[in-house]
Amino acid sequence: MITVNNENVLWLEDVGIKDVAHVGGKNASLGEMLHSLSAEGVSVPGGFALTASAYREFIVANDMAPKLERILATKDGSDTHWRAIGTKIRELILTGVFPAEISQQIRSFYRELGVRTGQQDPAVAVRSSATAEDLPDASFAGQQETFLNVRGEQQLVDACLRCYASLFTDRAISYREIMNYGQLEVALSVGVQLMVRSDVGAAGVMFSIDTETGFPRAAVISANWGLGETVVLGMVNPDKYGVFKPLLANAAFSPVIEKTLGSKARKLTYSADGGAGTLMVDTSEAERASFCLDDGEVLQLGRWAIQIENHYGRPMDMEWAKDGVSGELFIVQARPETVQARKSGTMMSTHRLTEEGRMLAEGAAVGDSIASGTACVIKSAADIGSFVDGSVLVAEQTDPDWVPVMKRARAIVTDKGGATSHAAIVSRELGITAVVGTTNATSVIADGAAITVSCAAGDTGHVYEGLLAHAQDDVDLGEMPATRTDVMLNMASPSEAFKWWRLPAKGIGLARMEFVINDMVQVHPMALAHPERVSDPGDQARIKELTRGFDDPEDYFVHTLARGLAKLAAPFFPAPAVVRFSDFKTNEYAHLVGGSAFEEQESNPMIGFRGSSRYYDPRYRDGFDLECRAITRLRNHCGFRNAIVMVPFCRTLREADRVLAVMAENGLVRGKDGLKVYMMCEIPANVVLAQKFAAKFDGFSIGSNDLTQLVLGVDRDAAALAPLFDERDEAVLAMISAAVAGAHAGGIHIGICGQGPSNHPDFAQFLVREGIDSISLNPDSFLRTVPVIAAAEAAANITAGTVPSGHD
């Protein structure tokens, strides 16, 4: 490690993270990675840095310090005056001239860089690196300028001078005011780094932590074609990828848990004449329809994220680039993540809407809060001065130049940008609720309209009409009592899966496959197995649109479903995640794209052609095969061996055998690779023959909703019979008691995943007394129900860690 003193220009590999005061956070981090991580396989382009000493010599040589002080002394705190001050300072700096010695050093290092790479006048990126940026408590991301595809000695010297001037952009001045940094306390280093040919490849941003929830075991990646500034500045809606880090060490697994195709309307390339500079162009139809990265590249970036995070000992925010000529990946920047890393590990706040409204737009959620206000629609940066303080800023995009108004906004909504864009980063740092990348917000939201911006439903944010009521719940997880009963979560939406990772849950007790099919796949599985039977032109067009990028429409179903289930299985890995095969009713299946071609109308779908009876029937067998393939991919390809599969609505012992046989034909053999198979215990026959069913399965999960309707003969969908529907009816309780006893006599696990324990504390107390092994709750009821379970165990003299009678 070399700790610099007064050198003006240094090779990046000769500096490290201890040298932030001399070369700024950006350059210090690049040097740190070059000399510490290159040997471990992390690729970082080389280059050199002008140190803070060079900047200070420039200021002294041009006698600028007293002039800067006089200009800054005229401030009155208004944004308008700050803009005027910034303009004067930038004009002043651009009149300056580098001392001859420094100018010669810049040229000499640039020539040597050409020798090292075998290029004359190599293309370089010239990046500002302020000595106060990229600190653990503030990112300072994007506050100064970057100049790309700079070629030739004179262009390089000019770009360095423009970097100095960018220390006083409007956004940089405003950001330092917000973060309470002195305007003259910051010096500037300049990084000169070899360009990666991402102009003909791709680039983007990566975080080693989920940016919205703080889930530490996922890396998230955003990508666009061309140079990465479009992603950093939120100019496009990029592709989004998610990787589950704990499984990356096993080369046999491919734990890509999210893969969302962005619209990627534009890209930044080199100038059309082949000279220096850049040019924004429209992407081709093929580029918009294609992912920027394949799974192997996503996994490689994910592994680098782990290496970089481990080296720095904290979550990191990185920029990456893919060279379109060589196909190589590079890390071009790394800085500390500054928002989630500051949050408490035990305090948890949840937000929820308490009334409904018409949805106007949706996009990527920034944060997890809710805000309401009056929309202020600004369609051009030229109109930024018309922003009304305290309103909801609605704009095409919120790049760094908008920071002065962003800080005064109640919430932010944009047409463009991704969850890892600079605009999103700054919104998080400012603690402002934002929904980015809606594509249409400025068109569908009227200026002056009352709206509510909600990021409380996972990684998809929504904008609603009206000022909707909402609430916040705060809890100290460190005060949650321990229980003998395994308290698990019911989960349906992959987009909300990471929201609850801090809860002390013992796994996922019910992951509803049909919800993933409905929300992510959207197409009836039989319509993908037999597209020739879909005759509706609208359905045909929609299927073609959804399955673009897949040669086989069946692969679309399998891959999409597997990724959705992987996201549900990830938050509490390696604790179990019980995945129930699809349990739509015929009327619900019919609503899927293409579903009307495969579903018959039933007078009472609730007890009709549903659950296990579908899986071996020719009318759905090919669809069930796809479900099995998705589970196989989830476990064997993605690596989530913690996934337990569960068979719903299994009416007879013979039906159980038939379903298990079909599963085996698809490679899902009970016991193979540790596969456990559970059964929903929700039909009276399941209770009456509990020990015989127990011989065929590894566990039961009581479905109290269906069990109640079948014991009492009450259609749970019939509003007129609603007063009769009660899980706490004596007959239902007797059946549950018998089910628990039968399961334990058969030596298998039994839990419950219905609504009852979430809705009725006394019902939860009954289950504890009966010796239930696990109770799976809805996330929003987890915090209030766990103390009830603990109290019931204390009353029954059951302590955490004990095993219920008759079961081991």
mmCIF file of N, CA and C in Angstrom, residues 569-644:
data_model
loop_
_atom_site.group_PDB
_atom_site.id
_atom_site.type_symbol
_atom_site.label_atom_id
_atom_site.label_comp_id
_atom_site.label_asym_id
_atom_site.label_seq_id
_atom_site.Cartn_x
_atom_site.Cartn_y
_atom_site.Cartn_z
ATOM 1 N N ALA A 569 -38.466 -18.599 -1.861
ATOM 2 C CA ALA A 569 -37.690 -19.541 -1.048
ATOM 3 C C ALA A 569 -36.429 -18.916 -0.455
ATOM 4 N N ALA A 570 -36.061 -17.713 -0.927
ATOM 5 C CA ALA A 570 -34.780 -17.119 -0.555
ATOM 6 C C ALA A 570 -34.726 -16.452 0.816
ATOM 7 N N PRO A 571 -35.751 -15.700 1.258
ATOM 8 C CA PRO A 571 -35.568 -14.860 2.455
ATOM 9 C C PRO A 571 -35.118 -15.594 3.704
ATOM 10 N N PHE A 572 -35.571 -16.856 3.890
ATOM 11 C CA PHE A 572 -35.238 -17.569 5.127
ATOM 12 C C PHE A 572 -34.406 -18.824 4.857
ATOM 13 N N PHE A 573 -33.849 -18.936 3.647
ATOM 14 C CA PHE A 573 -32.983 -20.057 3.300
ATOM 15 C C PHE A 573 -31.885 -20.195 4.355
ATOM 16 N N PRO A 574 -31.543 -21.434 4.805
ATOM 17 C CA PRO A 574 -32.000 -22.743 4.316
ATOM 18 C C PRO A 574 -33.226 -23.295 5.042
ATOM 19 N N ALA A 575 -33.942 -22.465 5.802
ATOM 20 C CA ALA A 575 -35.184 -22.935 6.430
ATOM 21 C C ALA A 575 -36.158 -23.360 5.340
ATOM 22 N N PRO A 576 -37.093 -24.245 5.645
ATOM 23 C CA PRO A 576 -37.975 -24.783 4.606
ATOM 24 C C PRO A 576 -38.856 -23.725 3.961
ATOM 25 N N ALA A 577 -39.165 -23.973 2.715
ATOM 26 C CA ALA A 577 -40.151 -23.179 1.975
ATOM 27 C C ALA A 577 -41.116 -24.179 1.353
ATOM 28 N N VAL A 578 -42.333 -24.229 1.862
ATOM 29 C CA VAL A 578 -43.321 -25.203 1.400
ATOM 30 C C VAL A 578 -44.076 -24.614 0.212
ATOM 31 N N VAL A 579 -43.859 -25.189 -0.957
ATOM 32 C CA VAL A 579 -44.452 -24.691 -2.197
ATOM 33 C C VAL A 579 -45.641 -25.580 -2.571
ATOM 34 N N ARG A 580 -46.812 -25.003 -2.591
ATOM 35 C CA ARG A 580 -48.012 -25.761 -2.951
ATOM 36 C C ARG A 580 -48.225 -25.708 -4.454
ATOM 37 N N PHE A 581 -48.437 -26.887 -5.063
ATOM 38 C CA PHE A 581 -48.787 -26.916 -6.473
ATOM 39 C C PHE A 581 -50.053 -26.091 -6.698
ATOM 40 N N SER A 582 -50.290 -25.695 -7.939
ATOM 41 C CA SER A 582 -51.382 -24.767 -8.238
ATOM 42 C C SER A 582 -52.720 -25.318 -7.747
ATOM 43 N N ASP A 583 -53.501 -24.409 -7.170
ATOM 44 C CA ASP A 583 -54.807 -24.787 -6.650
ATOM 45 C C ASP A 583 -55.879 -23.789 -7.099
ATOM 46 N N PHE A 584 -55.743 -23.345 -8.353
ATOM 47 C CA PHE A 584 -56.820 -22.556 -8.942
ATOM 48 C C PHE A 584 -58.074 -23.415 -9.081
ATOM 49 N N LYS A 585 -59.205 -22.770 -9.062
ATOM 50 C CA LYS A 585 -60.442 -23.431 -9.456
ATOM 51 C C LYS A 585 -60.646 -23.182 -10.948
ATOM 52 N N THR A 586 -61.563 -23.919 -11.564
ATOM 53 C CA THR A 586 -61.721 -23.807 -13.024
ATOM 54 C C THR A 586 -62.024 -22.382 -13.458
ATOM 55 N N ASN A 587 -62.847 -21.660 -12.706
ATOM 56 C CA ASN A 587 -63.162 -20.285 -13.084
ATOM 57 C C ASN A 587 -61.944 -19.374 -12.979
ATOM 58 N N GLU A 588 -61.038 -19.690 -12.052
ATOM 59 C CA GLU A 588 -59.822 -18.893 -11.898
ATOM 60 C C GLU A 588 -58.806 -19.229 -12.992
ATOM 61 N N TYR A 589 -58.662 -20.509 -13.322
ATOM 62 C CA TYR A 589 -57.796 -20.895 -14.440
ATOM 63 C C TYR A 589 -58.265 -20.243 -15.741
ATOM 64 N N ALA A 590 -59.582 -20.147 -15.913
ATOM 65 C CA ALA A 590 -60.136 -19.622 -17.161
ATOM 66 C C ALA A 590 -59.752 -18.161 -17.384
ATOM 67 N N HIS A 591 -59.462 -17.433 -16.300
ATOM 68 C CA HIS A 591 -59.117 -16.028 -16.429
ATOM 69 C C HIS A 591 -57.675 -15.811 -16.872
ATOM 70 N N LEU A 592 -56.841 -16.852 -16.837
ATOM 71 C CA LEU A 592 -55.485 -16.731 -17.339
ATOM 72 C C LEU A 592 -55.509 -16.581 -18.854
ATOM 73 N N VAL A 593 -54.463 -15.992 -19.415
ATOM 74 C CA VAL A 593 -54.388 -15.833 -20.871
ATOM 75 C C VAL A 593 -54.473 -17.206 -21.531
ATOM 76 N N GLY A 594 -55.399 -17.366 -22.446
ATOM 77 C CA GLY A 594 -55.586 -18.639 -23.132
ATOM 78 C C GLY A 594 -56.390 -19.647 -22.344
ATOM 79 N N GLY A 595 -56.806 -19.299 -21.133
ATOM 80 C CA GLY A 595 -57.468 -20.258 -20.254
ATOM 81 C C GLY A 595 -58.841 -20.700 -20.728
ATOM 82 N N SER A 596 -59.557 -19.842 -21.432
ATOM 83 C CA SER A 596 -60.918 -20.191 -21.851
ATOM 84 C C SER A 596 -60.944 -21.379 -22.799
ATOM 85 N N ALA A 597 -59.829 -21.656 -23.446
ATOM 86 C CA ALA A 597 -59.776 -22.785 -24.384
ATOM 87 C C ALA A 597 -59.645 -24.125 -23.662
ATOM 88 N N PHE A 598 -59.372 -24.101 -22.356
ATOM 89 C CA PHE A 598 -59.074 -25.350 -21.651
ATOM 90 C C PHE A 598 -59.956 -25.593 -20.428
ATOM 91 N N GLU A 599 -60.756 -24.652 -20.047
ATOM 92 C CA GLU A 599 -61.553 -24.797 -18.831
ATOM 93 C C GLU A 599 -63.052 -24.843 -19.135
ATOM 94 N N GLU A 600 -63.739 -25.776 -18.472
ATOM 95 C CA GLU A 600 -65.188 -25.880 -18.590
ATOM 96 C C GLU A 600 -65.849 -25.099 -17.463
ATOM 97 N N GLN A 601 -67.059 -24.647 -17.697
ATOM 98 C CA GLN A 601 -67.803 -23.965 -16.645
ATOM 99 C C GLN A 601 -68.371 -24.984 -15.670
ATOM 100 N N GLU A 602 -68.188 -24.711 -14.385
ATOM 101 C CA GLU A 602 -68.711 -25.590 -13.342
ATOM 102 C C GLU A 602 -69.696 -24.806 -12.474
ATOM 103 N N SER A 603 -70.712 -25.480 -11.997
ATOM 104 C CA SER A 603 -71.695 -24.805 -11.150
ATOM 105 C C SER A 603 -71.138 -24.517 -9.763
ATOM 106 N N ASN A 604 -70.195 -25.347 -9.298
ATOM 107 C CA ASN A 604 -69.571 -25.104 -7.990
ATOM 108 C C ASN A 604 -68.089 -25.451 -8.056
ATOM 109 N N PRO A 605 -67.272 -24.538 -8.615
ATOM 110 C CA PRO A 605 -65.840 -24.819 -8.793
ATOM 111 C C PRO A 605 -65.114 -25.090 -7.474
ATOM 112 N N MET A 606 -65.653 -24.596 -6.373
ATOM 113 C CA MET A 606 -64.964 -24.741 -5.095
ATOM 114 C C MET A 606 -64.740 -26.200 -4.720
ATOM 115 N N ILE A 607 -65.661 -27.083 -5.121
ATOM 116 C CA ILE A 607 -65.468 -28.512 -4.843
ATOM 117 C C ILE A 607 -65.514 -29.308 -6.143
ATOM 118 N N GLY A 608 -65.021 -28.656 -7.208
ATOM 119 C CA GLY A 608 -65.043 -29.300 -8.515
ATOM 120 C C GLY A 608 -63.678 -29.805 -8.956
ATOM 121 N N PHE A 609 -63.349 -29.526 -10.213
ATOM 122 C CA PHE A 609 -62.136 -30.030 -10.846
ATOM 123 C C PHE A 609 -60.948 -29.158 -10.403
ATOM 124 N N ARG A 610 -60.411 -29.464 -9.234
ATOM 125 C CA ARG A 610 -59.336 -28.670 -8.651
ATOM 126 C C ARG A 610 -58.343 -29.586 -7.938
ATOM 127 N N GLY A 611 -57.172 -29.013 -7.622
ATOM 128 C CA GLY A 611 -56.172 -29.729 -6.839
ATOM 129 C C GLY A 611 -55.682 -30.996 -7.518
ATOM 130 N N SER A 612 -55.487 -32.039 -6.721
ATOM 131 C CA SER A 612 -54.848 -33.267 -7.186
ATOM 132 C C SER A 612 -55.568 -33.926 -8.351
ATOM 133 N N SER A 613 -56.892 -33.779 -8.410
ATOM 134 C CA SER A 613 -57.640 -34.448 -9.474
ATOM 135 C C SER A 613 -57.229 -33.954 -10.850
ATOM 136 N N ARG A 614 -56.652 -32.770 -10.945
ATOM 137 C CA ARG A 614 -56.223 -32.222 -12.238
ATOM 138 C C ARG A 614 -54.893 -32.810 -12.699
ATOM 139 N N TYR A 615 -54.040 -33.172 -11.725
ATOM 140 C CA TYR A 615 -52.639 -33.400 -12.050
ATOM 141 C C TYR A 615 -52.397 -34.636 -12.914
ATOM 142 N N TYR A 616 -53.261 -35.637 -12.791
ATOM 143 C CA TYR A 616 -53.086 -36.853 -13.599
ATOM 144 C C TYR A 616 -54.142 -36.952 -14.699
ATOM 145 N N ASP A 617 -55.034 -35.968 -14.764
ATOM 146 C CA ASP A 617 -56.115 -35.978 -15.751
ATOM 147 C C ASP A 617 -55.601 -35.436 -17.086
ATOM 148 N N PRO A 618 -55.947 -36.061 -18.218
ATOM 149 C CA PRO A 618 -55.475 -35.592 -19.530
ATOM 150 C C PRO A 618 -55.812 -34.134 -19.805
ATOM 151 N N ARG A 619 -56.863 -33.623 -19.161
ATOM 152 C CA ARG A 619 -57.242 -32.229 -19.399
ATOM 153 C C ARG A 619 -56.225 -31.240 -18.840
ATOM 154 N N TYR A 620 -55.389 -31.685 -17.898
ATOM 155 C CA TYR A 620 -54.401 -30.771 -17.319
ATOM 156 C C TYR A 620 -53.034 -31.414 -17.134
ATOM 157 N N ARG A 621 -52.904 -32.676 -17.400
ATOM 158 C CA ARG A 621 -51.666 -33.403 -17.110
ATOM 159 C C ARG A 621 -50.435 -32.696 -17.700
ATOM 160 N N ASP A 622 -50.506 -32.206 -18.920
ATOM 161 C CA ASP A 622 -49.347 -31.546 -19.529
ATOM 162 C C ASP A 622 -49.007 -30.237 -18.808
ATOM 163 N N GLY A 623 -50.040 -29.588 -18.285
ATOM 164 C CA GLY A 623 -49.795 -28.388 -17.497
ATOM 165 C C GLY A 623 -49.104 -28.717 -16.188
ATOM 166 N N PHE A 624 -49.514 -29.805 -15.544
ATOM 167 C CA PHE A 624 -48.874 -30.214 -14.291
ATOM 168 C C PHE A 624 -47.423 -30.626 -14.535
ATOM 169 N N ASP A 625 -47.175 -31.238 -15.697
ATOM 170 C CA ASP A 625 -45.787 -31.574 -16.034
ATOM 171 C C ASP A 625 -44.909 -30.314 -15.998
ATOM 172 N N LEU A 626 -45.451 -29.202 -16.497
ATOM 173 C CA LEU A 626 -44.686 -27.950 -16.485
ATOM 174 C C LEU A 626 -44.458 -27.468 -15.060
ATOM 175 N N GLU A 627 -45.446 -27.629 -14.203
ATOM 176 C CA GLU A 627 -45.269 -27.259 -12.795
ATOM 177 C C GLU A 627 -44.154 -28.086 -12.174
ATOM 178 N N CYS A 628 -44.131 -29.368 -12.469
ATOM 179 C CA CYS A 628 -43.077 -30.246 -11.937
ATOM 180 C C CYS A 628 -41.713 -29.842 -12.468
ATOM 181 N N ARG A 629 -41.653 -29.508 -13.729
ATOM 182 C CA ARG A 629 -40.386 -29.071 -14.311
ATOM 183 C C ARG A 629 -39.885 -27.798 -13.634
ATOM 184 N N ALA A 630 -40.818 -26.904 -13.298
ATOM 185 C CA ALA A 630 -40.430 -25.673 -12.616
ATOM 186 C C ALA A 630 -39.868 -25.977 -11.228
ATOM 187 N N ILE A 631 -40.477 -26.921 -10.514
ATOM 188 C CA ILE A 631 -39.965 -27.308 -9.195
ATOM 189 C C ILE A 631 -38.586 -27.945 -9.328
ATOM 190 N N THR A 632 -38.416 -28.794 -10.330
ATOM 191 C CA THR A 632 -37.113 -29.413 -10.564
ATOM 192 C C THR A 632 -36.059 -28.354 -10.833
ATOM 193 N N ARG A 633 -36.401 -27.366 -11.637
ATOM 194 C CA ARG A 633 -35.452 -26.284 -11.930
ATOM 195 C C ARG A 633 -35.161 -25.473 -10.667
ATOM 196 N N LEU A 634 -36.190 -25.208 -9.882
ATOM 197 C CA LEU A 634 -36.020 -24.471 -8.634
ATOM 198 C C LEU A 634 -35.012 -25.170 -7.726
ATOM 199 N N ARG A 635 -35.116 -26.474 -7.584
ATOM 200 C CA ARG A 635 -34.288 -27.216 -6.649
ATOM 201 C C ARG A 635 -32.923 -27.572 -7.234
ATOM 202 N N ASN A 636 -32.898 -28.069 -8.453
ATOM 203 C CA ASN A 636 -31.669 -28.627 -9.009
ATOM 204 C C ASN A 636 -30.857 -27.641 -9.830
ATOM 205 N N HIS A 637 -31.518 -26.690 -10.468
ATOM 206 C CA HIS A 637 -30.799 -25.694 -11.271
ATOM 207 C C HIS A 637 -30.491 -24.449 -10.445
ATOM 208 N N CYS A 638 -31.519 -23.901 -9.806
ATOM 209 C CA CYS A 638 -31.313 -22.705 -8.984
ATOM 210 C C CYS A 638 -30.650 -23.036 -7.648
ATOM 211 N N GLY A 639 -30.887 -24.243 -7.128
ATOM 212 C CA GLY A 639 -30.214 -24.681 -5.908
ATOM 213 C C GLY A 639 -31.026 -24.589 -4.632
ATOM 214 N N PHE A 640 -32.318 -24.298 -4.742
ATOM 215 C CA PHE A 640 -33.131 -24.139 -3.534
ATOM 216 C C PHE A 640 -33.670 -25.496 -3.084
ATOM 217 N N ARG A 641 -32.773 -26.287 -2.494
ATOM 218 C CA ARG A 641 -33.142 -27.606 -1.986
ATOM 219 C C ARG A 641 -33.986 -27.502 -0.710
ATOM 220 N N ASN A 642 -34.154 -26.293 -0.210
ATOM 221 C CA ASN A 642 -35.031 -26.115 0.954
ATOM 222 C C ASN A 642 -36.507 -26.132 0.553
ATOM 223 N N ALA A 643 -36.786 -26.192 -0.748
ATOM 224 C CA ALA A 643 -38.172 -26.202 -1.216
ATOM 225 C C ALA A 643 -38.816 -27.563 -0.959
ATOM 226 N N ILE A 644 -39.926 -27.551 -0.254
ATOM 227 C CA ILE A 644 -40.773 -28.727 -0.023
ATOM 228 C C ILE A 644 -42.003 -28.560 -0.896
#
